[in-house]
mmCIF file of C-alpha atoms and ligand atoms in Angstrom:
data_model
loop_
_atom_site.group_PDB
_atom_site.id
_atom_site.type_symbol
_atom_site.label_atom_id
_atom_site.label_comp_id
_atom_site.label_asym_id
_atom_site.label_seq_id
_atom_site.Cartn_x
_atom_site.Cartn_y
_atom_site.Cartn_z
ATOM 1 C CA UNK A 9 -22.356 7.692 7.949
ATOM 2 C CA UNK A 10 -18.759 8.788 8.514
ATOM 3 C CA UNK A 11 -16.096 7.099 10.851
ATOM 4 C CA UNK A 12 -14.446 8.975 13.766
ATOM 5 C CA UNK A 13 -11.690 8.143 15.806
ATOM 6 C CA UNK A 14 -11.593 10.086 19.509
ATOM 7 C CA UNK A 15 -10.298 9.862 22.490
ATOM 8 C CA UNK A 16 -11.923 10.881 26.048
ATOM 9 C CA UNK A 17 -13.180 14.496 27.346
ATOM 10 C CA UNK A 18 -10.965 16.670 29.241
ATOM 11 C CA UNK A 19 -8.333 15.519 26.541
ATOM 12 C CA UNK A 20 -5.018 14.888 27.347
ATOM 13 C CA UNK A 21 -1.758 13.955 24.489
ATOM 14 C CA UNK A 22 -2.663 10.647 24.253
ATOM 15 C CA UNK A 23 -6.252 10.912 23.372
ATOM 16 C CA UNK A 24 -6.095 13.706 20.674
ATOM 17 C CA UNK A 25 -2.642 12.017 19.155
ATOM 18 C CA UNK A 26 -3.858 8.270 19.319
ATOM 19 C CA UNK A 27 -7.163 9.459 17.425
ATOM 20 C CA UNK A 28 -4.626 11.149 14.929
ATOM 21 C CA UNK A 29 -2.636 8.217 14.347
ATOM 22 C CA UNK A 30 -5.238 5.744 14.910
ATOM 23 C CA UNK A 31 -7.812 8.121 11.858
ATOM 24 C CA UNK A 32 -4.555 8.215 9.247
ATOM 25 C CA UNK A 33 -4.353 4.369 10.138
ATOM 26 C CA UNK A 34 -7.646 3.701 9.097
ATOM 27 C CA UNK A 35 -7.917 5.725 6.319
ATOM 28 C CA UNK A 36 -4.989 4.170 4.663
ATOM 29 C CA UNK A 37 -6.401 0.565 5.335
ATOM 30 C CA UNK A 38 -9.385 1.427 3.084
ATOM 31 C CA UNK A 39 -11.169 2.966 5.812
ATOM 32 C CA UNK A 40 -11.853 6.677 5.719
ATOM 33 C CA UNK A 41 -11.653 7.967 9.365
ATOM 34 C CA UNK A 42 -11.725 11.662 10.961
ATOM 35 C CA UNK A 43 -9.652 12.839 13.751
ATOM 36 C CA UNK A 44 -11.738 14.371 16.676
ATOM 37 C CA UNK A 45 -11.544 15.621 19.806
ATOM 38 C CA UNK A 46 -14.011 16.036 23.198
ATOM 39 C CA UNK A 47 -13.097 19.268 23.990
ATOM 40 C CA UNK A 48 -10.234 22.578 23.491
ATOM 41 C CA UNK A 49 -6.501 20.821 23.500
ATOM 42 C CA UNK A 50 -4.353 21.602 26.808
ATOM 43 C CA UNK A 51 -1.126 23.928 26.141
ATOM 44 C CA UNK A 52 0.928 20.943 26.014
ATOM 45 C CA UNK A 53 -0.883 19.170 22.851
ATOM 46 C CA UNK A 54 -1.043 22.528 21.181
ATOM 47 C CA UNK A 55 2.997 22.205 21.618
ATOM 48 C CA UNK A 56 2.850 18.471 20.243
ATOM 49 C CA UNK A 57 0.714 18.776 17.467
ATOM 50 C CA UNK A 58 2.406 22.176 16.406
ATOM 51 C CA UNK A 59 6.017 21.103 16.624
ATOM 52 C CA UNK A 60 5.234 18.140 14.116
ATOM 53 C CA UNK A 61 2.904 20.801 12.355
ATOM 54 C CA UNK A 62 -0.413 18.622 12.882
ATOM 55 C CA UNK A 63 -3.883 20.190 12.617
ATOM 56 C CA UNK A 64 -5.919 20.231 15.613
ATOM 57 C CA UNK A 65 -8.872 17.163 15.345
ATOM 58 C CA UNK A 66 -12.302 18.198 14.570
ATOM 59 C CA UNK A 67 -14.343 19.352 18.080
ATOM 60 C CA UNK A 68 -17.219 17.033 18.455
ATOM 61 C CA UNK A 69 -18.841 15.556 21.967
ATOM 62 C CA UNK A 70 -21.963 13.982 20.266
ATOM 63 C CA UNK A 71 -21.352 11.324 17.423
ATOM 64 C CA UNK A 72 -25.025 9.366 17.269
ATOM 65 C CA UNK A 73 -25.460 8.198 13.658
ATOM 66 C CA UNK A 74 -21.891 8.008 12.616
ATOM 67 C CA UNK A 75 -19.141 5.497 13.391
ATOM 68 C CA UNK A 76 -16.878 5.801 16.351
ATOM 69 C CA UNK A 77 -13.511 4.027 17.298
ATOM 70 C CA UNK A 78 -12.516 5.078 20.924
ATOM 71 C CA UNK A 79 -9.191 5.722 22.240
ATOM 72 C CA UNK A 80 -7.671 5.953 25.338
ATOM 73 C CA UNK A 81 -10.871 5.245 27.736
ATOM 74 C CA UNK A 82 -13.509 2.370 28.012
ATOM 75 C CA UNK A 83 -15.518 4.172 30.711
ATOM 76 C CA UNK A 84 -19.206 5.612 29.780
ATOM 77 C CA UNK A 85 -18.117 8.997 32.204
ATOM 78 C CA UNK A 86 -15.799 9.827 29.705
ATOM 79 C CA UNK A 87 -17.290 9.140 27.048
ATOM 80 C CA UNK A 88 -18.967 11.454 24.432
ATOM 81 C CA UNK A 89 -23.255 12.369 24.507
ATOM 82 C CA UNK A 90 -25.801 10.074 22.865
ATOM 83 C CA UNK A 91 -22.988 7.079 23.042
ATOM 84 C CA UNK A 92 -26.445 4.557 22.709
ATOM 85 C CA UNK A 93 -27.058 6.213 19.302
ATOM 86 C CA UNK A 94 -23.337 6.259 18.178
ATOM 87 C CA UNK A 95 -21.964 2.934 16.266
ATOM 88 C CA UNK A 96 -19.032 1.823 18.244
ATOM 89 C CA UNK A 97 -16.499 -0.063 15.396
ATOM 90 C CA UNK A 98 -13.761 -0.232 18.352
ATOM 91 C CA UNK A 99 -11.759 0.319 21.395
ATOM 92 C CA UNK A 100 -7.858 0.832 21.525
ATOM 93 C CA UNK A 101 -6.868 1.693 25.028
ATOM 94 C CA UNK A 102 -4.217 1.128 28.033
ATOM 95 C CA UNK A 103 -7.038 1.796 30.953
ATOM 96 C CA UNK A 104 -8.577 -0.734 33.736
ATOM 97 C CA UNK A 105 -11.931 -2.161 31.597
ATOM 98 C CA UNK A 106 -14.660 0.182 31.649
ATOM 99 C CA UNK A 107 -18.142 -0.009 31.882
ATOM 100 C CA UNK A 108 -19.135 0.508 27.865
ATOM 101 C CA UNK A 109 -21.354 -2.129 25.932
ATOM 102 C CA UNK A 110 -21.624 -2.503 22.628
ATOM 103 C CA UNK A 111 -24.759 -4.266 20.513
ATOM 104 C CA UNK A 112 -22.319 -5.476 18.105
ATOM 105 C CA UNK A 113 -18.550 -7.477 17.472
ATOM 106 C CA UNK A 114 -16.028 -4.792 17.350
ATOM 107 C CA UNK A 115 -12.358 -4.457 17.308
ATOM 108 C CA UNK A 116 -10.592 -3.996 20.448
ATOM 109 C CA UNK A 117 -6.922 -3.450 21.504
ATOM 110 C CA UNK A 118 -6.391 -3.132 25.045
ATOM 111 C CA UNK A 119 -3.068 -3.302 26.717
ATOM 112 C CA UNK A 120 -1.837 -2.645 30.152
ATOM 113 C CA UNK A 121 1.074 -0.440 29.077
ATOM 114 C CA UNK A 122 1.789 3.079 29.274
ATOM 115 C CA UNK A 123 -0.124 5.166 26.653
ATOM 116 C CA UNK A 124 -2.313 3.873 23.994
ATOM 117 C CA UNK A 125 0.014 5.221 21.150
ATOM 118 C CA UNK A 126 2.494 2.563 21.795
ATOM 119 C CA UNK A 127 -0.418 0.449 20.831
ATOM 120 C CA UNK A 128 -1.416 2.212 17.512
ATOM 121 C CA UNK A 129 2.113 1.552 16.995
ATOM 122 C CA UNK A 130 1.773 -2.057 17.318
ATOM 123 C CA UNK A 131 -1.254 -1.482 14.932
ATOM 124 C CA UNK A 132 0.703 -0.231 12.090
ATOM 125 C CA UNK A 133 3.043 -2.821 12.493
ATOM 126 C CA UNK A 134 0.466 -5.323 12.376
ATOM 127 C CA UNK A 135 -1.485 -3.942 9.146
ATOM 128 C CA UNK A 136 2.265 -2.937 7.684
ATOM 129 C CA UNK A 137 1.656 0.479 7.256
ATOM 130 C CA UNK A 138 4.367 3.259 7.647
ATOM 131 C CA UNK A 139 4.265 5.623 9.731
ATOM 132 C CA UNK A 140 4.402 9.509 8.227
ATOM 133 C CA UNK A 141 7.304 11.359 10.107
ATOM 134 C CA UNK A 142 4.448 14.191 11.828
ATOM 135 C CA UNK A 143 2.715 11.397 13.405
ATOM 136 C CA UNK A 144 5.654 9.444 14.194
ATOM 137 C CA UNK A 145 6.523 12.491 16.405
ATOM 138 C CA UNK A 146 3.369 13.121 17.979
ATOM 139 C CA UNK A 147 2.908 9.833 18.988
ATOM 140 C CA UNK A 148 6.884 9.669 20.711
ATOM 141 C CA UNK A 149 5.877 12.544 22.836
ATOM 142 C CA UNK A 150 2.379 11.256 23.548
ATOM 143 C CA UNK A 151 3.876 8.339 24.572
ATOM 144 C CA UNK A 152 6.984 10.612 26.753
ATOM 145 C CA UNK A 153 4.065 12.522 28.575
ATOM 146 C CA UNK A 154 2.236 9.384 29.827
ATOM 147 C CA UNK A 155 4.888 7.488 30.884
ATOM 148 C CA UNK A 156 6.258 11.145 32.245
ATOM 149 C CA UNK A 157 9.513 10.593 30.891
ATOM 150 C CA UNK A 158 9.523 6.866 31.639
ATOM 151 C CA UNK A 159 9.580 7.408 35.341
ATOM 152 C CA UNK A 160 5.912 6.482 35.725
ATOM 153 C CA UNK A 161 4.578 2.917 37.393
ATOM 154 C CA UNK A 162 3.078 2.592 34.297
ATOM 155 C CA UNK A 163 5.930 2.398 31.715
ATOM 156 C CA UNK A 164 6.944 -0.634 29.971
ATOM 157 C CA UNK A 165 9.425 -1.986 28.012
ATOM 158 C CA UNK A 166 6.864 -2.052 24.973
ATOM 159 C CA UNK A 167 6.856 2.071 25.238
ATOM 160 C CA UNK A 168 9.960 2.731 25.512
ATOM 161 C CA UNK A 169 11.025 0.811 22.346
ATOM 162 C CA UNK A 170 8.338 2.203 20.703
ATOM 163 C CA UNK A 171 9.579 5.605 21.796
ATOM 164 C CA UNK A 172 13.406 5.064 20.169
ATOM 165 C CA UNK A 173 11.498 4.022 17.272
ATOM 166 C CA UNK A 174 9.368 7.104 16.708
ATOM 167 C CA UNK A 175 12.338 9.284 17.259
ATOM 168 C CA UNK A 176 14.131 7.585 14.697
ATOM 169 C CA UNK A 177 11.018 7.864 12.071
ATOM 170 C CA UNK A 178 10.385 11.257 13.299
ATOM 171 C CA UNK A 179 14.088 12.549 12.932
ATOM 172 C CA UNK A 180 14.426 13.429 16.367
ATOM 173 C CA UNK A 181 18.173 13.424 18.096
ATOM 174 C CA UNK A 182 16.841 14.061 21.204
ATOM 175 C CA UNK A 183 13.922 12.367 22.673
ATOM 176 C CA UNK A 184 14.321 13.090 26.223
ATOM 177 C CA UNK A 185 15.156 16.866 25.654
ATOM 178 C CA UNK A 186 11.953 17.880 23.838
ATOM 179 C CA UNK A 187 9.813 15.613 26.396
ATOM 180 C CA UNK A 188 11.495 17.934 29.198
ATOM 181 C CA UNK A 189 10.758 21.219 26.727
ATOM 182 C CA UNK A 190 7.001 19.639 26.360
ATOM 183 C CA UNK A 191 6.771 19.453 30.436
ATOM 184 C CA UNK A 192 7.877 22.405 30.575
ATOM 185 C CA UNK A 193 5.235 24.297 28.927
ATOM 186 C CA UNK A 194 2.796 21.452 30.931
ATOM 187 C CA UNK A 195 4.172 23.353 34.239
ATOM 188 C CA UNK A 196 3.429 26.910 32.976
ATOM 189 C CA UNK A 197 0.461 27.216 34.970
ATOM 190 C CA UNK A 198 0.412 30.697 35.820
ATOM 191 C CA UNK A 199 -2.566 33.050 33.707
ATOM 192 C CA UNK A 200 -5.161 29.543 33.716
ATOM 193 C CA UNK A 201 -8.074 29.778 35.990
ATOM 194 C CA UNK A 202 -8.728 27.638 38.802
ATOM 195 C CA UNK A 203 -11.399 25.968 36.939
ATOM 196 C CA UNK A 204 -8.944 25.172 33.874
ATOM 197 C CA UNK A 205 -6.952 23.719 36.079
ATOM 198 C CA UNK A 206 -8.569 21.814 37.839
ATOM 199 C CA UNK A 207 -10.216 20.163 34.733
ATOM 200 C CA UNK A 208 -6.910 20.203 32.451
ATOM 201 C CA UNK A 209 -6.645 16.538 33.271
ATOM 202 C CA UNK A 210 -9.580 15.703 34.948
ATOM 203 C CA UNK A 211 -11.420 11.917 35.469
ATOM 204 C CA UNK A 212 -14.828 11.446 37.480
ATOM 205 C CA UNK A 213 -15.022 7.697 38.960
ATOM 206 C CA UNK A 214 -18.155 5.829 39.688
ATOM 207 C CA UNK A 215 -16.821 4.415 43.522
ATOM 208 C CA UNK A 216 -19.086 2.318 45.534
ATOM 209 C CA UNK A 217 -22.281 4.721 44.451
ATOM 210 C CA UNK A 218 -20.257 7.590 45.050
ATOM 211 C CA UNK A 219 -18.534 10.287 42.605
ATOM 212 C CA UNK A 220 -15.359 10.818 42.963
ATOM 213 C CA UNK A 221 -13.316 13.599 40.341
ATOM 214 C CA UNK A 222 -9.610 13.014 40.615
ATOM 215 C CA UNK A 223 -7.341 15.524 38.953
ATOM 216 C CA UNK A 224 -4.035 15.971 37.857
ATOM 217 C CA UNK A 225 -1.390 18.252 37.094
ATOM 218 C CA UNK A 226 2.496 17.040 36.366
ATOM 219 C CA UNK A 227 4.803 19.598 36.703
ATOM 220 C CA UNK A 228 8.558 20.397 36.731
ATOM 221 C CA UNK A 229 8.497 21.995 40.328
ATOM 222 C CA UNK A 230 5.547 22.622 42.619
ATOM 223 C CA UNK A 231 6.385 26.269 43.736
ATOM 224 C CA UNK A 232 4.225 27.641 40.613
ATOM 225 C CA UNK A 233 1.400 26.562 42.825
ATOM 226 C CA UNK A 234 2.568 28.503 46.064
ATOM 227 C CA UNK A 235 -0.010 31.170 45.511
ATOM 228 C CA UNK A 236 -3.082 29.575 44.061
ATOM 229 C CA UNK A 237 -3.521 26.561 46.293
ATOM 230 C CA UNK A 238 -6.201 28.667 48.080
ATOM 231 C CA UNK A 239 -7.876 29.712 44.653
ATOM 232 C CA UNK A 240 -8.043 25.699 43.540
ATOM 233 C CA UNK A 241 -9.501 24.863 46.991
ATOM 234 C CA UNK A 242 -11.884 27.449 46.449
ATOM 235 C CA UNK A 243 -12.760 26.022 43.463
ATOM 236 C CA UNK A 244 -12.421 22.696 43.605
ATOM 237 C CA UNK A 245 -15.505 23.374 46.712
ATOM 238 C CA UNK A 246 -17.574 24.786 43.906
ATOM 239 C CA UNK A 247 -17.178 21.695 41.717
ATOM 240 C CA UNK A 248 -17.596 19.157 44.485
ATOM 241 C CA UNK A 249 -20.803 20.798 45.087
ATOM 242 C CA UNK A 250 -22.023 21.609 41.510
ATOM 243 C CA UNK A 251 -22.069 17.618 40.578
ATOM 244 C CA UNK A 252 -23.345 16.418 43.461
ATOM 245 C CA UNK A 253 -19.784 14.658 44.015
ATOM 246 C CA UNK A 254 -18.320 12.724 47.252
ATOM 247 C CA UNK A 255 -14.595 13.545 46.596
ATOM 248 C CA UNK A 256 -12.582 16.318 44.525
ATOM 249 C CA UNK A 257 -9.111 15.644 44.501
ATOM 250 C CA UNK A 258 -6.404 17.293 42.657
ATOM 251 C CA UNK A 259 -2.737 15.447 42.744
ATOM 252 C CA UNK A 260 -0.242 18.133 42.280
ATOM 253 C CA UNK A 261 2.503 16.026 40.521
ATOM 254 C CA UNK A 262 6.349 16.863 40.491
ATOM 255 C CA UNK A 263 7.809 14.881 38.134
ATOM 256 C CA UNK A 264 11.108 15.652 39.424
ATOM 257 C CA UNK A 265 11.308 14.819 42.946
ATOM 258 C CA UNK A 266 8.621 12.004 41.998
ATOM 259 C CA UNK A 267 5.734 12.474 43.626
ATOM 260 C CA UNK A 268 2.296 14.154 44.332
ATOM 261 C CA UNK A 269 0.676 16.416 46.790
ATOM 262 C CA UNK A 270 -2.948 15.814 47.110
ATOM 263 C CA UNK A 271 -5.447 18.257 47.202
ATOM 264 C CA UNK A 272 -8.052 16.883 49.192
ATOM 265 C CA UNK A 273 -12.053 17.982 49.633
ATOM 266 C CA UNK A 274 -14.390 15.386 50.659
ATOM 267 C CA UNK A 275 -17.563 14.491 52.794
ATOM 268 C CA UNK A 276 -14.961 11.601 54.660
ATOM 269 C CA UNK A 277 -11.676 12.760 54.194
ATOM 270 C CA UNK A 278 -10.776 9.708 56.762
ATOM 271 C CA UNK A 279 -11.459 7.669 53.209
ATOM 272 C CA UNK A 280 -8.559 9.289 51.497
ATOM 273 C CA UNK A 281 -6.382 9.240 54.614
ATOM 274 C CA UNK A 282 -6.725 5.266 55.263
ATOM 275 C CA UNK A 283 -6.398 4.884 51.245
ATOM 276 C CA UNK A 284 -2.716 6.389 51.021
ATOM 277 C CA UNK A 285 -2.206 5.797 55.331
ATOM 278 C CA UNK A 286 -1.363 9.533 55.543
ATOM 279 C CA UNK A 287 -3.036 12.268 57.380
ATOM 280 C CA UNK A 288 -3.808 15.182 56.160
ATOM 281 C CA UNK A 289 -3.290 18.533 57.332
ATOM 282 C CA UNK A 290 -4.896 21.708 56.134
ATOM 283 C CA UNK A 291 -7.144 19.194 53.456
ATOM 284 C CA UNK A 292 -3.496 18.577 52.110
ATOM 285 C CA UNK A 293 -1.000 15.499 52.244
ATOM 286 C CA UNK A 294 2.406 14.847 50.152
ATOM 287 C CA UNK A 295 2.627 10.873 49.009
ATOM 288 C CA UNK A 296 6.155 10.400 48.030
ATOM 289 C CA UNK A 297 6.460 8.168 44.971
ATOM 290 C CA UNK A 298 2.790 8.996 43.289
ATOM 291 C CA UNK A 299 3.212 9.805 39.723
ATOM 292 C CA UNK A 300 0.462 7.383 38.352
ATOM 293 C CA UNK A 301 -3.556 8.014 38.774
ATOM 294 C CA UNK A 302 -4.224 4.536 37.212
ATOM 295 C CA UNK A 303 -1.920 3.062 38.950
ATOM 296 C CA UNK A 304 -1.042 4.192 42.130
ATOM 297 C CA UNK A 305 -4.345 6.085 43.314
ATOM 298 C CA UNK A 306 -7.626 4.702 41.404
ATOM 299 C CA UNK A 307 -7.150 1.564 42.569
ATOM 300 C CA UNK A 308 -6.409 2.404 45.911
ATOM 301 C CA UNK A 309 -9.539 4.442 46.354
ATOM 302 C CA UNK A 310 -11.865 1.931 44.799
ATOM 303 C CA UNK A 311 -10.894 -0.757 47.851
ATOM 304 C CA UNK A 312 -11.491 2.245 50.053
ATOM 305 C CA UNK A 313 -14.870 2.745 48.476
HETATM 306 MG MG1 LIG B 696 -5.592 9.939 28.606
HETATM 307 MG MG1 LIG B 697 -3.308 7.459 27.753
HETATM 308 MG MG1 LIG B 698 -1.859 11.064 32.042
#
């Protein structure tokens, strides 16, 4: 039986760097534990995890007979096949409680701050362990892209101490410049299909009976969209339909001017409208201020729902 560590499907930073840091924890504790990851890593981690010169996790979506400590989810949707069959040793996450049981004690560290690597960070801290420069890196910039810079809802104090602290292991001068060189290579959208966009960051919610996909996509300005919003539409139709879903939406985030234009298709697009007290026009509607899907639009939907 071996021991994973892995973070949710459609992965974003956080999940594929918080399984690295949380597998090297492990493994120094006494623990042997694998990196893995749900599925191919999104330009941006390819950036992270080759900048500190990390190796990509091992790609796995079924882990029944082995051992399995999840990060950054607690929700079954996002969780990998055959989860029944897989023994779960733990949960480290920074997510609304999800709907995953478990038929024995485990360990679980959930916190409502910004990005689970600030709490791997408190993990190491706790079990005294130091952190190795690569990861210390990886785990700053995870933290940097969920927080988007610290502007997001979602940021706390907690993460952005943890972030000057990471720099400082990891050598790095300048924190805030190489988060803005990672979101840049986030906004380089142009060459990705519809479909990889659409799923790039990607969550399907159980709401009231209904399923309801909510994507994202932060970028540095929202003009490299100009001529595909009719392509993602397209597409995000074909998707709607395929799983039998309610809602598709897909925020269009610019982390600059801080906030989000929704992409909207739905069988009651009144649902959406009432949510964020908006109309839209043309299926589309800009919501100034939305940087956070946790925080600013799940919750809003689910009392809509
Ligand atoms: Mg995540
Ligand atoms: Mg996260
Ligand atoms: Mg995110």
């Amino acid at each position: 039986m071996k021991t994973y560590a892995c973070g949710h499907i459609n992965p974003d930073t956080d999940s594929v760097c918080s399984a690295i840091a949380l597998a090297y924890l492990k493994t120094q504790i006494g623990e042997p534990c694998i990196p893995a990851c749900q599925g191919g890593l999104s330009p941006e981690s390819e950036f992270v995890l080759s900048t500190f010169g990390l190796e990509k996790p091992e790609l796995k979506n079924d882990f029944s007979g082995e051992n399995l400590y999840i990060t950054d989810y607690s929700d079954l949707a996002q969780a990998p096949h055959n989860l029944k069959e897989t023994n779960i040793l733990g949960i480290v996450d920074h997510h609304k409680l999800g709907d995953i049981t478990t038929s024995t004690p485990l360990e679980c560290w959930i916190r409502p701050v910004g990005c689970t690597c600030t709490i791997v960070k408190e993990m190491f801290e706790h079990h005294k362990v130091e952190i190795p420069k690569n990861i210390a890196g990886a785990m700053m910039l995870a933290i940097l892209s969920d927080t988007v810079l610290f502007k997001s809802p979602t940021c706390t104090k907690a993460d952005t101490k943890a972030v000057k602290e990471l720099a400082q292991i990891a050598g790095v001068e300048d924190f805030k410049a190489l988060g803005m060189e990672m979101f840049l290579v986030k906004s380089a959208v142009k060459g990705a299909t519809p479909r990889t966009l659409l799923l790039r960051d990607y969550k399907d919610f159980e709401m009231g009976g209904n399923k309801i996909g909510i994507g994202q996509l932060e970028v540095v300005d929202l003009k490299v969209f100009d001529d595909m919003k009719e392509a993602l539409f397209a597409d995000m139709k074909a998707y709607k339909a395929e799983g039998g879903r309610h809602t598709v939406m897909l925020l269009l985030t610019d982390i600059i001017t801080e906030g989000s234009q929704f992409l909207v298709v739905s069988d009651d697009e009144s649902k959406v409208e009432s949510a964020f007290g908006k109309k839209l026009e043309n299926h589309q509607m800009w919501v100034d201020g939305v940087l956070s899907r946790k925080k600013q639009v799940i919750p809003v939907m689910e009392k809509q729902f």
